[in-house]
Coordinates of C-alpha atoms in Angstrom, one line a residue:
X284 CA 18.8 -15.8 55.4
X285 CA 18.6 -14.5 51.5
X286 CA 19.0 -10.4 51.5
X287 CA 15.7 -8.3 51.9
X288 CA 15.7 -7.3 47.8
X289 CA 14.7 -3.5 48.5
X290 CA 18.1 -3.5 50.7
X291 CA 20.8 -4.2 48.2
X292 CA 22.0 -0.7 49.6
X293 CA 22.7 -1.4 53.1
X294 CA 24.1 -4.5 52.0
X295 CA 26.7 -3.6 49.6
X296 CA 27.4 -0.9 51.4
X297 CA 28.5 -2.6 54.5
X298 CA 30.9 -5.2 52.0
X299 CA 32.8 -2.0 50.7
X300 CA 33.6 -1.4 54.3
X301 CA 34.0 -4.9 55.2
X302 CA 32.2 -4.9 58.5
X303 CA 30.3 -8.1 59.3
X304 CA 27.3 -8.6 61.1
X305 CA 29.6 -9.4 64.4
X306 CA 32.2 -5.8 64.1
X307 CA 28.9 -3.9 64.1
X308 CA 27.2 -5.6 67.1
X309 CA 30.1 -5.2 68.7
X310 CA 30.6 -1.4 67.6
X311 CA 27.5 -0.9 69.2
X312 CA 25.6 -0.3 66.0
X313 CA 22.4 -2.3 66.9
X314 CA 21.4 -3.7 69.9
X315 CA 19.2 -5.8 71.4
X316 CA 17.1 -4.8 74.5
X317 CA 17.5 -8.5 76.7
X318 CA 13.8 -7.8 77.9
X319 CA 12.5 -7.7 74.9
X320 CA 13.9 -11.0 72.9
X321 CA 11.1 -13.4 74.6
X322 CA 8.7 -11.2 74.0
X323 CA 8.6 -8.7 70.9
X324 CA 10.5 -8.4 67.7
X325 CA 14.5 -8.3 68.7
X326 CA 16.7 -5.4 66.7
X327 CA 17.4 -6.5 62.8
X328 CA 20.2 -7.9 60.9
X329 CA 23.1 -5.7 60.6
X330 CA 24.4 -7.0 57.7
X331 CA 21.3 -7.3 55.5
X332 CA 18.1 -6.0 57.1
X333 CA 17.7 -2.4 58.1
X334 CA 17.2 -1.7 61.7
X335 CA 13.4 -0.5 60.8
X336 CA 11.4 -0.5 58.0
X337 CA 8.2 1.9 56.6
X338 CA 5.8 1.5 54.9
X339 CA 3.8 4.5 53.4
X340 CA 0.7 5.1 51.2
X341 CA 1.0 8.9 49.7
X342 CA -1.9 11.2 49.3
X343 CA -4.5 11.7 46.5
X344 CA -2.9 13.3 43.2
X345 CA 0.6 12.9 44.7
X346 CA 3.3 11.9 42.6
X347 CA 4.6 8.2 42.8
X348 CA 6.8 7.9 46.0
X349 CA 6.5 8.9 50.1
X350 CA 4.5 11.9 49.6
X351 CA 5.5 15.3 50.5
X352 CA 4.3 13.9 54.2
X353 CA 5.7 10.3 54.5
X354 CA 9.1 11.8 53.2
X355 CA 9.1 13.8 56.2
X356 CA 7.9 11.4 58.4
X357 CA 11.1 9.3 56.9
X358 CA 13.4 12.1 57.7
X359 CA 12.4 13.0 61.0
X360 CA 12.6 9.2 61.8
X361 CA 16.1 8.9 60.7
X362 CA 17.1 12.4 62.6
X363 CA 15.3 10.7 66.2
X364 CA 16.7 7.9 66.0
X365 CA 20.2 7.9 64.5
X366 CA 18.4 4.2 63.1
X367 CA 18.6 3.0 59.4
X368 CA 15.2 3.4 58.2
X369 CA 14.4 1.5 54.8
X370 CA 11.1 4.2 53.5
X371 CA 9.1 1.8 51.3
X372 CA 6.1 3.9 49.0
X373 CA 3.1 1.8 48.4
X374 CA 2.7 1.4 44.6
X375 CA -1.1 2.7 43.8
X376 CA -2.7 4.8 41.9
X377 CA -3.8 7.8 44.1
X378 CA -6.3 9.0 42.0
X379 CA -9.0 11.5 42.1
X380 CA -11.9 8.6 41.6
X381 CA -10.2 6.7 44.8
X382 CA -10.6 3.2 43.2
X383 CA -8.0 1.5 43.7
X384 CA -7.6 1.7 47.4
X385 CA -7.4 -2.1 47.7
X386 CA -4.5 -2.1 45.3
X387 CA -2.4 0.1 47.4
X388 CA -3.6 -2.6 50.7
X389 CA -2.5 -5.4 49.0
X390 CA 0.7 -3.8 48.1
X391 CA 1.1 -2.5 51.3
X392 CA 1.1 -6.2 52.7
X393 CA 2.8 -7.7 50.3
X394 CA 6.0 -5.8 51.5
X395 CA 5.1 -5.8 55.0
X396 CA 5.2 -10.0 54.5
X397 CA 8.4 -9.6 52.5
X398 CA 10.4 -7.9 54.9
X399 CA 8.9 -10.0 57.6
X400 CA 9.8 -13.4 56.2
X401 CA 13.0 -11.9 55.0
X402 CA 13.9 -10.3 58.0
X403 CA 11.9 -11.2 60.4
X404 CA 13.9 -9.4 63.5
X405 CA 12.8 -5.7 61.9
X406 CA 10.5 -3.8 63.5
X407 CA 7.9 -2.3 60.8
X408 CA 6.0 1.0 60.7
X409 CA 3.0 1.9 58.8
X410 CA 1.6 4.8 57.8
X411 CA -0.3 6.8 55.4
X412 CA -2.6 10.4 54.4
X413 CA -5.2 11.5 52.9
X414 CA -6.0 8.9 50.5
X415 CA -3.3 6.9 51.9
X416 CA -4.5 7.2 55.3
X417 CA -7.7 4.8 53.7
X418 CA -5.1 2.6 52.5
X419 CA -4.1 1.9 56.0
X420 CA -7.5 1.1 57.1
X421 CA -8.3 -1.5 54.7
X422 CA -4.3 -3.3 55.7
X423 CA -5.6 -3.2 59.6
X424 CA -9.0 -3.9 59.0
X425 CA -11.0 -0.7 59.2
X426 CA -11.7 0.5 56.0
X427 CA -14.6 2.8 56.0
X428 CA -17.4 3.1 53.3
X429 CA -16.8 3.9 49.7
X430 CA -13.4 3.4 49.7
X431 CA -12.1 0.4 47.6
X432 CA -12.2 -2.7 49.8
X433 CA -9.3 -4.9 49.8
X434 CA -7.4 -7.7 52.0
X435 CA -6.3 -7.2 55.8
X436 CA -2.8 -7.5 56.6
X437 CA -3.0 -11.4 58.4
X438 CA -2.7 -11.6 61.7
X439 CA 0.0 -13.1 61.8
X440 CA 2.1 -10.5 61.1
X441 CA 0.4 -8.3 62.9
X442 CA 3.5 -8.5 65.5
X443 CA 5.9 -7.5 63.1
X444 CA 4.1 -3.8 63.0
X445 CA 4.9 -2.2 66.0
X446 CA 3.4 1.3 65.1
X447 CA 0.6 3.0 62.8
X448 CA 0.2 6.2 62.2
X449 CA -2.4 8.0 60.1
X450 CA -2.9 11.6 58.7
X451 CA -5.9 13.5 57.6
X452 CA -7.9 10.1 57.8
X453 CA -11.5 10.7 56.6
X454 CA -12.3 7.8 58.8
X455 CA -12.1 9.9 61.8
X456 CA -15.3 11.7 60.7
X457 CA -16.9 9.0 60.9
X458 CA -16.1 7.7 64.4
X459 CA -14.0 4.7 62.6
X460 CA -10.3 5.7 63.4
X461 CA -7.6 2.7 63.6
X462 CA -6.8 3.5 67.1
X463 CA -10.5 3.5 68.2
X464 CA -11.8 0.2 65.7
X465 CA -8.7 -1.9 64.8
X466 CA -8.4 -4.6 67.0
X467 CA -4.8 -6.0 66.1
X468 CA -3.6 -2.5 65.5
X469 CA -5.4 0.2 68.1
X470 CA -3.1 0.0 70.9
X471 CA 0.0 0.8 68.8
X472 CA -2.1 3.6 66.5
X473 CA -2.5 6.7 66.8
X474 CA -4.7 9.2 63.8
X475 CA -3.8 13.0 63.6
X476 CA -6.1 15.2 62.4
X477 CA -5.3 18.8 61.6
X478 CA -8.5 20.7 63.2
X479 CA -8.6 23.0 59.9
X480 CA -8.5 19.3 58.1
X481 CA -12.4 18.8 56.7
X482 CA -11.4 16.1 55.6
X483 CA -10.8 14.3 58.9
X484 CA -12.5 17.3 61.1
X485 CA -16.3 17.8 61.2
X486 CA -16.5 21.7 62.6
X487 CA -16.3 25.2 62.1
X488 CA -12.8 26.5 60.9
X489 CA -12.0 24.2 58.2
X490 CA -10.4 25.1 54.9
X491 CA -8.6 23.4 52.4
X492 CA -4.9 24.2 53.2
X493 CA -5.5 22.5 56.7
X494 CA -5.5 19.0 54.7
X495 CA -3.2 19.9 52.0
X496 CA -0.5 22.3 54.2
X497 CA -1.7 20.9 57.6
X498 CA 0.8 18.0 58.7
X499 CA 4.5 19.2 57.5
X500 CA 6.2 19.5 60.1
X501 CA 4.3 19.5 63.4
X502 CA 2.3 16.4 63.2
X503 CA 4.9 14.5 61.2
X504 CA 7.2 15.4 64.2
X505 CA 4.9 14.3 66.7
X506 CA 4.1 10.9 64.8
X507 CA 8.2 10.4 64.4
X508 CA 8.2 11.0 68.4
X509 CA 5.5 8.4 68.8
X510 CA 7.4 5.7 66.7
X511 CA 10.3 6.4 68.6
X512 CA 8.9 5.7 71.8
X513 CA 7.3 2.3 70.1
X514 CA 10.8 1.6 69.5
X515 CA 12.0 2.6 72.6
X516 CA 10.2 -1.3 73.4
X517 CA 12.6 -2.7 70.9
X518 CA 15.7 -1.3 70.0
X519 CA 18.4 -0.1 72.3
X520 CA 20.0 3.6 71.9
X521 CA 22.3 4.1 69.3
X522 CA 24.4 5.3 72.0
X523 CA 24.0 6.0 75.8
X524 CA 23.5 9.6 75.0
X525 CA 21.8 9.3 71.0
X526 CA 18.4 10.4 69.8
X527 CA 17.0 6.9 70.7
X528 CA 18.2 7.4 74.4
X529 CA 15.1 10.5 75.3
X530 CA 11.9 9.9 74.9
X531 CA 9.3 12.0 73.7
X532 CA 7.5 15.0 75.9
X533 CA 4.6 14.4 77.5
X534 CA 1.3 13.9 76.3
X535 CA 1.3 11.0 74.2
X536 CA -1.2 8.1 74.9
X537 CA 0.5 4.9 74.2
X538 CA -1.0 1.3 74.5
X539 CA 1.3 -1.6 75.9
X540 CA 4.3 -2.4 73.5
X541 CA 3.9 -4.3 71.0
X542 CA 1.0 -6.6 69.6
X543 CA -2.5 -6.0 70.0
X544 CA -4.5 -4.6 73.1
X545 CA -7.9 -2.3 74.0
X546 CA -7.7 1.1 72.5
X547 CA -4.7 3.9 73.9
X548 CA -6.1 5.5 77.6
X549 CA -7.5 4.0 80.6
X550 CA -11.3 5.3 78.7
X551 CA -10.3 3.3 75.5
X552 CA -11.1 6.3 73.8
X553 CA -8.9 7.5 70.6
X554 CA -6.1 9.6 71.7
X555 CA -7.3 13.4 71.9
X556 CA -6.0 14.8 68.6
X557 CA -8.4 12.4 66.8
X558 CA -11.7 14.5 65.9
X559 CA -14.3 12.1 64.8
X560 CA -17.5 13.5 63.6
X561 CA -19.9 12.9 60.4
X562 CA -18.7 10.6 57.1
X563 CA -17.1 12.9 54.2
X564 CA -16.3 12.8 51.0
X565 CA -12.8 13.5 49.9
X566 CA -11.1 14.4 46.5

């Protein structure tokens, strides 16, 4: 299988060491949970493929890269998980006039299709804010109105994603939220919404900072504990004891893992930290 080309790190990394793909299995490295071979995506390559890979659209005005909150949604990945976690930025121009949404989707896919034909046995996260929170809808199918309109991720692939997550999505206002309208993508979603956010949240109290200053570090935690337990479904502990082997707290509202299904809770309501409201218009 020819090397993931965004992975040139992991790969030549592991040759200076000389560990092959066997030495780490057998080190205990990455592991495959038996249940889940037949019936999800099985625990990547160790020798060319990280053992998950991200995929994030940065906000509106933000310099090229993660973000200031998909960098931390990166980090606190990698702390809960002890996992190898490849953070991929969606090339797009954020910009103020928000045209060029269905770039950033088509982008997104394009990588996501990459790493799955490349390496097919890596489970795949996608996320976004603000701005890049729209980007996400378009790529599961959700896109809400004046945002550029661009291609769906296929479903196909749709296995290969086992978690979304969302911040400061203006489609919550208006009742369209991934984990409420997607229906590849709304049992493994889950949209935070900052209640000072008016850009997601229709009500008194809002104010710019709760978009801007709203999501580092609390929700970007929470998300990273959502993931984890997504990947709870497909990737064993890094070790008996490791950040992989605890689960997150209560209070997270988690659909069947993986692949499509009705909306997270017996209601198949959004999960309750979603505020959906009126349509707004964002910078």
């Amino acid at each position: 299988m020819p090397p993931l080309a965004s992975t040139g790190r992991w790969s030549g990394s592991l040759r200076r060491t000389g560990l092959g793909a066997a030495a780490l299995l057998a080190a205990g490295v990455l592991l495959v949970a038996p249940s889940a071979v037949s019936r999800t995506v099985p625990s990547a390559r160790a020798d060319n493929c990280p053992d998950v890979a991200l995929t994030f659209a940065r906000g509106t005005d933000e310099p090229a890269g993660l973000g200031r909150v998909g960098q931390s949604l990166a980090d606190d990945l990698r702390q809960n998980t002890g996992k190898n976690v490849d953070a991929y930025p969606v090339n797009y121009k954020a910009s103020l006039l928000q045209l060029h949404g269905g770039d950033g989707a088509n982008d997104a896919i394009k990588h996501i299709k990459d790493v799955a034909d490349k390496c097919p046995n890596t489970p795949q996260v996608l996320g976004g804010y603000s701005q890049g929170a729209s980007v996400v809808d378009i790529v599961t199918g959700v896109p809400i109105g004046g945002i550029g309109w661009g291609s769906s991720l296929s479903p196909q692939y749709a296995n290969n994603v086992v978690a979304v997550t969302t911040f400061g999505n203006p489609a919550d206002r208006s009742g369209g939220p991934i984990s409420a309208q997607s229906q590849l993508f709304a049992a493994k979603a889950i949209d935070y919404c900052n209640p000072e956010d008016p850009i997601c949240h229709a009500g008194p109290g809002n104010q710019w900072s709760g978009h801007t200053e709203g999501y580092v570090p609390v929700y970007t935690s929470q998300a990273a504990s959502f993931i984890q337990t997504r990947l709870l479904g497909v990737l064993a502990p890094t070790a008996p004891q490791g950040p992989m082997g605890v689960p997150p707290g209560p209070g997270q509202r988690l659909g069947p893992l993986p692949g499509p299904g009705p909306a997270p809770g017996p209601d198949g309501q959004p999960p309750a930290n979603v505020v959906v409201d009126q349509p707004a218009v964002f910078r």
